[in-house]
XYZ file of C-alpha atoms in Angstrom:
554
model
C 112.437 107.233 102.707
C 112.382 106.453 106.437
C 111.988 103.495 108.592
C 109.656 103.394 112.046
C 108.696 100.657 114.026
C 109.796 97.906 111.024
C 107.608 99.687 108.610
C 109.230 101.491 105.516
C 107.966 104.947 104.839
C 108.251 106.577 101.343
C 106.281 109.088 99.456
C 105.858 106.936 96.403
C 106.664 102.957 95.961
C 107.242 102.219 92.108
C 106.655 98.610 91.620
C 108.552 97.711 88.059
C 112.422 98.789 87.311
C 112.169 98.604 83.579
C 112.205 102.198 81.606
C 109.008 103.270 82.929
C 109.699 102.902 86.465
C 113.269 104.292 86.138
C 111.890 107.232 84.490
C 109.362 108.221 86.596
C 111.754 107.796 89.484
C 114.409 109.802 88.010
C 111.479 112.755 87.450
C 110.358 112.412 90.799
C 114.205 112.670 92.176
C 114.536 115.857 90.196
C 111.863 117.196 91.554
C 112.998 116.492 95.124
C 110.323 113.583 95.734
C 111.506 110.212 97.672
C 110.682 106.862 96.075
C 111.417 103.435 96.440
C 111.510 101.103 93.147
C 111.157 97.690 93.598
C 112.000 95.232 90.892
C 111.448 91.367 91.072
C 114.333 90.521 88.354
C 117.892 90.886 89.275
C 119.711 94.214 88.100
C 120.719 92.206 84.778
C 119.870 93.030 81.389
C 118.605 90.627 78.831
C 118.132 91.472 75.119
C 116.744 94.616 74.041
C 113.068 94.956 73.166
C 113.046 98.594 72.394
C 115.584 99.723 69.943
C 114.680 103.483 69.205
C 114.014 106.549 71.476
C 111.396 108.853 69.993
C 111.864 112.619 69.588
C 109.583 113.109 72.404
C 111.653 110.839 74.997
C 114.699 112.823 73.912
C 112.789 116.116 74.782
C 111.918 114.617 78.179
C 115.738 113.255 78.412
C 116.807 116.960 77.559
C 114.765 118.078 80.848
C 116.730 115.142 83.058
C 120.168 116.180 81.809
C 120.889 112.677 80.091
C 120.340 113.621 76.476
C 123.833 113.805 75.532
C 124.458 110.413 77.147
C 121.773 109.062 74.962
C 123.307 110.784 72.016
C 126.550 109.592 72.251
C 126.138 105.784 73.776
C 128.010 104.314 70.771
C 125.754 104.197 67.540
C 128.016 105.015 64.689
C 126.898 108.342 63.209
C 127.518 107.429 59.936
C 125.416 104.446 59.815
C 122.386 104.543 57.357
C 119.203 104.540 59.008
C 117.058 103.285 55.819
C 114.746 100.537 55.865
C 115.087 98.257 52.772
C 112.485 95.655 51.658
C 114.198 92.764 49.670
C 113.616 89.424 48.625
C 116.994 88.664 50.261
C 120.379 89.819 50.627
C 121.347 88.476 47.119
C 118.271 89.207 45.663
C 115.750 92.035 44.650
C 115.640 95.187 46.486
C 111.846 96.088 46.231
C 111.939 99.707 47.816
C 113.671 101.618 50.544
C 112.124 104.272 53.220
C 115.275 106.462 53.532
C 116.722 107.860 56.873
C 119.423 110.032 57.139
C 122.134 108.837 59.215
C 122.618 110.577 62.764
C 125.929 112.583 61.859
C 124.183 113.876 58.403
C 120.693 114.894 59.515
C 119.871 118.097 59.678
C 117.843 119.686 62.900
C 114.208 119.309 63.143
C 111.754 122.361 62.521
C 109.672 120.681 65.084
C 112.133 120.095 68.026
C 115.398 120.691 69.096
C 116.023 116.742 69.328
C 115.428 113.589 67.026
C 114.743 110.333 67.564
C 117.317 108.058 67.605
C 118.762 104.119 68.189
C 119.112 103.648 71.749
C 118.284 100.086 72.607
C 117.415 99.182 76.293
C 120.432 97.592 76.843
C 122.103 101.067 76.683
C 118.838 103.009 77.528
C 117.894 101.416 80.651
C 121.408 101.933 82.468
C 121.562 105.422 81.728
C 118.198 106.056 83.302
C 119.059 103.899 86.109
C 122.202 106.127 86.872
C 120.260 109.255 86.573
C 117.592 107.830 89.252
C 120.528 106.773 91.561
C 121.817 110.064 91.257
C 119.076 111.413 93.524
C 119.700 110.646 97.407
C 115.873 110.424 98.047
C 115.484 107.699 95.449
C 116.044 103.974 96.462
C 116.715 101.292 93.811
C 115.861 97.818 94.927
C 116.364 94.514 93.113
C 114.919 90.938 93.742
C 111.975 92.119 95.530
C 108.307 91.275 94.850
C 105.210 93.094 95.792
C 103.170 90.653 97.484
C 99.950 92.635 98.068
C 98.830 96.271 99.124
C 95.724 97.734 100.994
C 94.671 101.482 100.584
C 93.087 103.903 102.533
C 92.134 107.607 102.012
C 95.925 108.275 103.624
C 98.044 105.820 101.801
C 98.856 102.650 100.589
C 100.325 99.930 102.755
C 102.206 97.423 100.497
C 103.866 94.127 101.625
C 107.010 93.329 99.701
C 109.005 89.880 99.755
C 112.860 89.353 99.026
C 113.278 86.780 96.505
C 116.326 85.431 97.894
C 115.923 85.592 101.559
C 112.121 85.155 101.510
C 111.771 87.754 103.913
C 108.894 90.101 103.909
C 108.612 93.765 104.850
C 105.871 96.453 105.025
C 106.024 99.800 102.901
C 104.003 102.722 103.824
C 103.515 105.074 100.913
C 101.347 107.955 99.947
C 101.093 106.538 96.478
C 101.978 103.329 94.809
C 102.774 103.207 90.821
C 102.433 99.987 88.971
C 105.040 99.854 86.257
C 105.507 96.165 86.123
C 104.537 95.209 82.462
C 101.946 93.411 80.462
C 101.358 90.728 83.172
C 101.121 93.514 86.103
C 100.694 92.230 89.711
C 99.673 95.788 90.600
C 96.659 95.895 87.855
C 95.376 92.385 88.771
C 95.557 93.033 92.368
C 93.385 96.226 91.358
C 90.826 93.995 89.255
C 91.458 96.076 86.152
C 90.092 94.621 82.941
C 92.040 95.185 79.757
C 90.474 95.398 76.298
C 91.735 95.324 72.979
C 93.554 92.452 71.452
C 95.846 90.321 73.665
C 96.684 87.684 70.811
C 97.125 89.375 67.362
C 99.816 86.553 66.471
C 102.756 84.807 67.327
C 106.385 85.996 66.694
C 109.808 85.239 67.538
C 112.956 87.195 68.269
C 116.345 86.008 67.423
C 119.343 87.739 68.275
C 122.355 87.513 66.266
C 126.131 88.179 66.171
C 127.019 88.711 62.360
C 130.451 90.270 61.969
C 130.498 92.706 58.826
C 127.394 91.773 57.496
C 127.478 94.157 54.862
C 130.776 92.643 52.989
C 128.331 89.478 52.232
C 125.729 91.701 49.980
C 125.543 94.530 47.624
C 122.265 96.341 49.226
C 124.442 98.532 51.407
C 123.891 99.088 55.360
C 120.819 99.917 56.837
C 118.881 99.996 59.942
C 116.131 97.148 59.093
C 115.841 94.766 56.212
C 112.060 93.358 55.620
C 112.227 90.238 53.772
C 109.227 89.589 51.612
C 108.355 86.510 49.705
C 105.638 84.726 47.722
C 103.526 84.334 51.233
C 104.236 88.363 51.665
C 106.299 89.849 54.689
C 107.511 86.982 56.728
C 110.864 88.645 58.720
C 112.559 91.952 59.391
C 116.522 92.303 60.347
C 117.396 95.158 62.392
C 120.660 96.424 63.741
C 120.669 96.499 67.582
C 124.398 98.131 68.224
C 125.537 99.642 64.798
C 128.080 96.749 64.748
C 127.690 93.305 64.449
C 124.507 92.492 66.947
C 121.155 91.767 64.913
C 117.836 91.203 65.723
C 115.691 88.998 63.291
C 111.841 88.689 63.869
C 109.674 86.484 62.174
C 106.287 86.389 61.953
C 103.784 83.486 61.868
C 100.583 82.318 63.308
C 101.395 79.111 64.423
C 103.278 78.768 67.721
C 104.735 75.169 66.889
C 106.230 76.139 63.653
C 107.922 79.024 65.489
C 109.304 77.016 68.148
C 110.640 74.552 65.709
C 112.172 76.952 63.425
C 115.445 76.220 61.638
C 117.257 79.109 62.601
C 120.347 78.246 59.912
C 117.586 77.879 57.101
C 116.056 81.110 57.926
C 119.512 82.341 57.794
C 119.990 81.243 54.518
C 116.796 82.295 53.011
C 117.465 85.901 54.243
C 121.144 86.258 53.268
C 121.044 84.538 49.780
C 123.859 82.628 50.869
C 125.981 81.123 54.138
C 127.193 83.706 56.208
C 129.081 82.790 59.691
C 127.012 84.047 62.603
C 126.138 82.907 66.319
C 123.044 82.906 67.892
C 122.584 84.913 70.989
C 119.204 84.527 72.263
C 115.713 83.297 71.206
C 112.217 84.389 72.714
C 108.971 83.291 71.436
C 105.866 86.159 72.012
C 102.734 87.312 71.404
C 101.975 90.382 69.664
C 98.905 92.233 71.279
C 97.524 95.510 71.322
C 95.326 96.051 74.890
C 94.603 99.169 77.032
C 93.082 99.035 80.521
C 89.726 100.096 81.842
C 91.565 102.939 84.011
C 95.090 103.723 85.082
C 94.033 105.248 88.582
C 92.495 103.479 91.253
C 92.268 105.875 94.552
C 96.262 106.081 95.131
C 97.570 103.371 93.017
C 98.346 104.153 89.287
C 99.367 101.927 86.550
C 101.787 103.168 83.743
C 103.469 101.741 80.526
C 102.637 97.778 79.459
C 100.952 97.536 82.616
C 98.544 100.023 81.348
C 98.500 99.665 77.634
C 100.506 97.216 75.587
C 101.135 97.775 71.736
C 102.447 95.797 68.621
C 106.480 96.900 68.999
C 106.092 98.238 65.417
C 106.965 101.995 65.217
C 108.635 102.118 68.726
C 105.569 103.667 70.100
C 105.264 100.997 73.084
C 108.307 101.979 75.697
C 108.025 105.858 74.139
C 104.054 106.045 75.045
C 105.006 104.997 78.575
C 107.740 107.262 79.122
C 105.011 109.998 78.353
C 103.028 108.455 81.055
C 105.871 108.673 83.509
C 106.218 112.424 82.946
C 102.691 113.083 83.057
C 102.597 111.580 86.263
C 105.669 112.762 87.782
C 104.799 116.148 88.205
C 101.362 115.536 89.096
C 102.487 113.254 92.025
C 104.912 115.906 92.854
C 102.393 118.877 93.148
C 100.218 116.866 95.015
C 102.690 115.903 97.931
C 103.813 119.136 98.077
C 100.221 120.299 98.705
C 99.693 122.580 95.902
C 98.093 120.116 93.819
C 94.322 119.761 94.045
C 92.071 116.694 94.033
C 91.314 116.420 90.361
C 95.220 116.809 89.497
C 95.964 112.984 90.161
C 92.682 112.340 88.647
C 93.667 113.840 85.350
C 96.129 111.569 84.919
C 93.672 108.792 83.534
C 91.706 111.502 81.651
C 94.828 112.260 79.656
C 96.914 109.367 79.300
C 94.675 106.633 78.484
C 93.072 108.164 75.380
C 96.646 109.103 74.245
C 97.742 105.582 74.736
C 94.477 104.125 73.211
C 95.840 106.648 70.086
C 99.314 104.959 70.000
C 98.172 101.459 70.463
C 96.072 101.734 67.491
C 98.797 103.717 65.685
C 101.121 100.833 66.320
C 98.725 98.115 65.051
C 98.373 100.151 61.887
C 102.019 99.996 61.694
C 102.228 96.326 61.774
C 99.698 96.240 59.339
C 101.539 98.411 57.265
C 104.568 96.093 57.411
C 102.879 92.974 56.192
C 100.825 94.278 53.727
C 103.092 92.986 50.949
C 100.684 91.450 48.245
C 101.262 87.735 47.970
C 102.785 87.494 44.522
C 104.158 83.864 43.367
C 106.250 85.635 40.510
C 108.148 87.602 43.165
C 111.501 85.849 42.083
C 110.755 85.750 38.704
C 113.262 87.346 36.223
C 110.733 88.339 33.847
C 108.846 91.349 33.035
C 105.889 90.228 35.115
C 108.297 89.447 37.678
C 109.448 93.056 37.246
C 105.818 94.384 37.738
C 105.094 92.655 40.322
C 108.325 93.545 42.454
C 107.736 97.675 41.633
C 104.147 97.391 42.853
C 104.859 95.650 45.899
C 108.036 97.791 47.028
C 105.853 101.259 45.884
C 103.201 100.173 48.222
C 105.541 99.120 50.891
C 107.528 102.318 50.567
C 104.281 104.779 50.421
C 102.826 102.470 53.465
C 105.599 102.495 55.977
C 106.650 106.048 55.351
C 103.895 106.484 58.068
C 105.373 104.114 60.374
C 108.995 105.064 60.396
C 108.623 109.162 59.866
C 105.450 109.773 61.970
C 106.429 113.271 63.815
C 102.680 113.604 64.470
C 102.085 110.458 66.331
C 105.037 111.821 68.636
C 104.571 115.591 69.144
C 100.844 116.111 67.853
C 98.390 114.407 70.764
C 96.381 117.029 72.535
C 95.049 116.674 76.029
C 91.335 117.756 74.769
C 89.285 117.981 76.979
C 90.739 117.810 80.306
C 89.806 119.166 83.732
C 93.288 120.591 84.018
C 93.295 122.480 80.535
C 91.436 125.744 80.264
C 89.881 125.573 76.558
C 90.178 128.977 74.529
C 86.752 128.663 72.506
C 88.904 127.900 69.156
C 88.550 124.361 67.618
C 90.556 121.714 68.287
C 92.962 121.081 65.469
C 92.804 117.808 63.607
C 94.478 114.997 64.756
C 97.539 113.552 62.374
C 99.398 110.921 63.676
C 101.647 111.235 60.229
C 102.429 114.882 59.709
C 102.221 117.573 62.712
C 101.144 121.463 62.660
C 102.515 123.152 65.495
C 100.166 124.747 67.747
C 99.543 126.365 71.224
C 96.053 125.263 71.229
C 95.042 124.371 75.192
C 96.258 120.811 75.587
C 98.515 120.425 72.989
C 102.451 120.156 73.591
C 104.021 123.521 73.425
C 105.792 124.319 70.095
C 109.454 124.562 69.673
C 111.189 127.475 68.534
C 114.988 128.290 68.792
C 115.300 131.510 70.897
C 119.092 131.476 70.675
C 121.799 128.823 69.295
C 121.640 125.582 71.500
C 118.666 127.386 73.128
C 114.802 126.246 72.577
C 111.905 127.569 74.126
C 111.371 124.105 75.563
C 114.062 124.792 77.601
C 112.443 127.241 79.661
C 109.927 124.862 81.375
C 109.997 121.814 83.263
C 110.537 122.489 86.983
C 106.977 124.407 87.333
C 104.407 125.991 85.291
C 105.755 128.649 82.920
C 104.083 131.934 82.220
C 105.203 133.019 78.144
C 104.806 137.117 77.501
C 104.983 137.584 74.017
C 104.006 141.408 74.785
C 105.101 143.705 77.230
C 101.965 143.542 79.614
C 101.287 143.190 83.073
C 100.877 139.659 84.661
C 100.715 140.457 87.936
C 97.396 138.924 89.014
C 98.579 135.537 87.512
C 101.735 135.746 89.556
C 99.961 136.835 92.459
C 97.274 133.867 92.248
C 100.106 131.362 91.887
C 101.852 132.652 94.754
C 98.870 132.508 96.838
C 98.153 129.059 96.022
C 101.986 127.905 96.143
C 101.925 127.133 92.661
C 106.001 127.503 91.342
C 105.566 129.663 88.480
C 108.103 131.317 86.295
C 107.505 134.311 84.023
C 109.315 134.334 80.878
C 109.116 137.493 78.628
C 110.037 136.466 75.077
C 110.484 139.239 72.248
C 110.818 137.082 69.313
C 108.809 137.572 66.265
C 108.554 133.914 65.151
C 108.130 132.408 68.712
C 105.018 135.067 69.064
C 103.569 134.047 65.525
C 103.568 130.508 66.594
C 101.941 130.780 70.048
C 99.267 133.115 68.574
C 98.337 134.640 71.791
C 100.013 137.203 74.305
C 99.722 134.913 77.380
C 100.724 131.442 77.238
C 100.954 128.818 80.488
C 102.854 125.927 79.884
C 102.516 122.942 82.588
C 105.970 121.247 83.738
C 105.214 118.342 81.178
C 105.595 120.649 78.447
C 101.879 120.978 77.589
C 99.926 124.292 77.043
C 97.531 124.744 80.269
C 95.922 128.229 79.122
C 96.365 131.075 76.746
C 95.117 134.389 76.127
C 95.704 137.883 74.866
C 94.838 139.096 78.497
C 95.029 138.460 81.773
C 91.774 136.495 83.455
C 89.594 138.484 85.275
C 89.448 135.480 87.920
C 93.224 134.609 87.928
C 92.660 132.168 90.906
C 90.008 130.303 89.087
C 92.444 129.802 86.220
C 95.291 128.735 88.598
C 92.793 126.314 90.542
C 91.888 124.948 87.592
C 95.486 124.217 85.903
C 96.564 122.642 89.662
C 93.868 120.282 89.625
C 91.397 122.442 92.385
C 88.972 123.307 89.611
C 85.441 121.386 88.338
C 85.983 117.948 87.560
C 84.838 116.160 84.523
C 82.960 113.000 83.839
C 85.564 109.984 83.291
C 85.798 108.478 79.676
C 83.643 105.456 78.922
C 86.157 102.555 79.284
C 83.484 99.828 77.718
C 83.761 101.621 74.096
C 85.860 100.296 71.444
C 89.335 101.618 70.873
C 89.051 104.707 68.728
C 90.146 104.317 65.329
C 92.765 106.850 64.347
C 93.919 108.278 60.753
């Protein structure tokens, strides 16, 4: 970042200092790209909106070198991560979705990482420290974006310091709006959002409850879901693995939530009086929206600015992190000169359908959670009550396994079609948002396999393109073409039968974000055409329609 004639110059201006903006800043920093991040709020964290980091986000943290910090921030390794459906904590348990504690879970067959609790209160500072560790990254709080104009060479933005009122001008090659659902960047671009901007009202109450487990016999759990005659009406989730809890209420009526009697609600949840203190209380709107476009010239939007999700299943922030890592390498490549004109354009092609898919799954997760049948006899100590509780519990467990153990939604999305992915003529695998079948189909996340203890094949890519060779065959044409175009490429000879069987081709080209760009059993006749396509200098494809309804997903 430089300053000339009262104009600050930076390659990338990031608006918004939440986890998405911080992740983008960190990824740009590790790629040697300068960026200025501005955030209107002070550098103070409020209550955590996000509690869990997904397996895919952990894989990105592994690339950033902060996975150990996210693993070890302080959540107890022996705390059970179950989700229990109960009438109240002194009443009946209807069913339980079991999830192993962090200290007892075996390694996943699909990833070197696993999803884990790490609320924003701890996750954001880890990301911020990572971003600040790069000298070319500057973070400024209390600074608001007032306006911007763009031209073919860049973006000129006006910023205002909130405390002094002083304005300044920033000149950037690209601007990225990571500024939330009420995005100033999206508003200034005039981008419309579609979907459901108001599903219902909800309230979140943060509570300090020391030793909650000693007041009931249901055992420790990550969350308790409370079900009454009216169906599911609230959920209580542990935040820090100690004594901080988050109670969420669901109600269509705003005034009823605003006037909620916390003491009465707590007695209903607990089934008795339990000592507690209220730390915070927030009224909010559950929504599911996706913007008409994620890109306008040299300006992009990411995270909640581009797509807003019901928080059920933890897909909102985690989907936004994937935006950041899709965009990071593309901005770096374009600024370095080897990225072609279609590379930045591919951000919209790839991330908008992926985000629509995740937003729809989030909505389905919410519906699963509140799907309990309304049964007046749920409290009754009778055979009729037993039958009602058994039926309700079985349905809730079966449905919510899909919300809390959905490997496919995190690892299974395939960028197809994409202007920077070369199809291989095979049919696209079916999209399963619950289960996951590893595949090296072009556009898919390159599947994990252990090459050695503590070394995943995923550790071989990230800085540039990686060419995996599963046979002793020449790759000179591809290497030469990459060198001509200035595309960073490492060649990895992999002599392991399991990996070769998983990837199914002798040559597999993997992008910096870990998605397969091309695969084949032989080098292409025109290696320059291959390299041009994957670097965004190949044929462009038409943008997908933005006026169609969001696609239904499994």
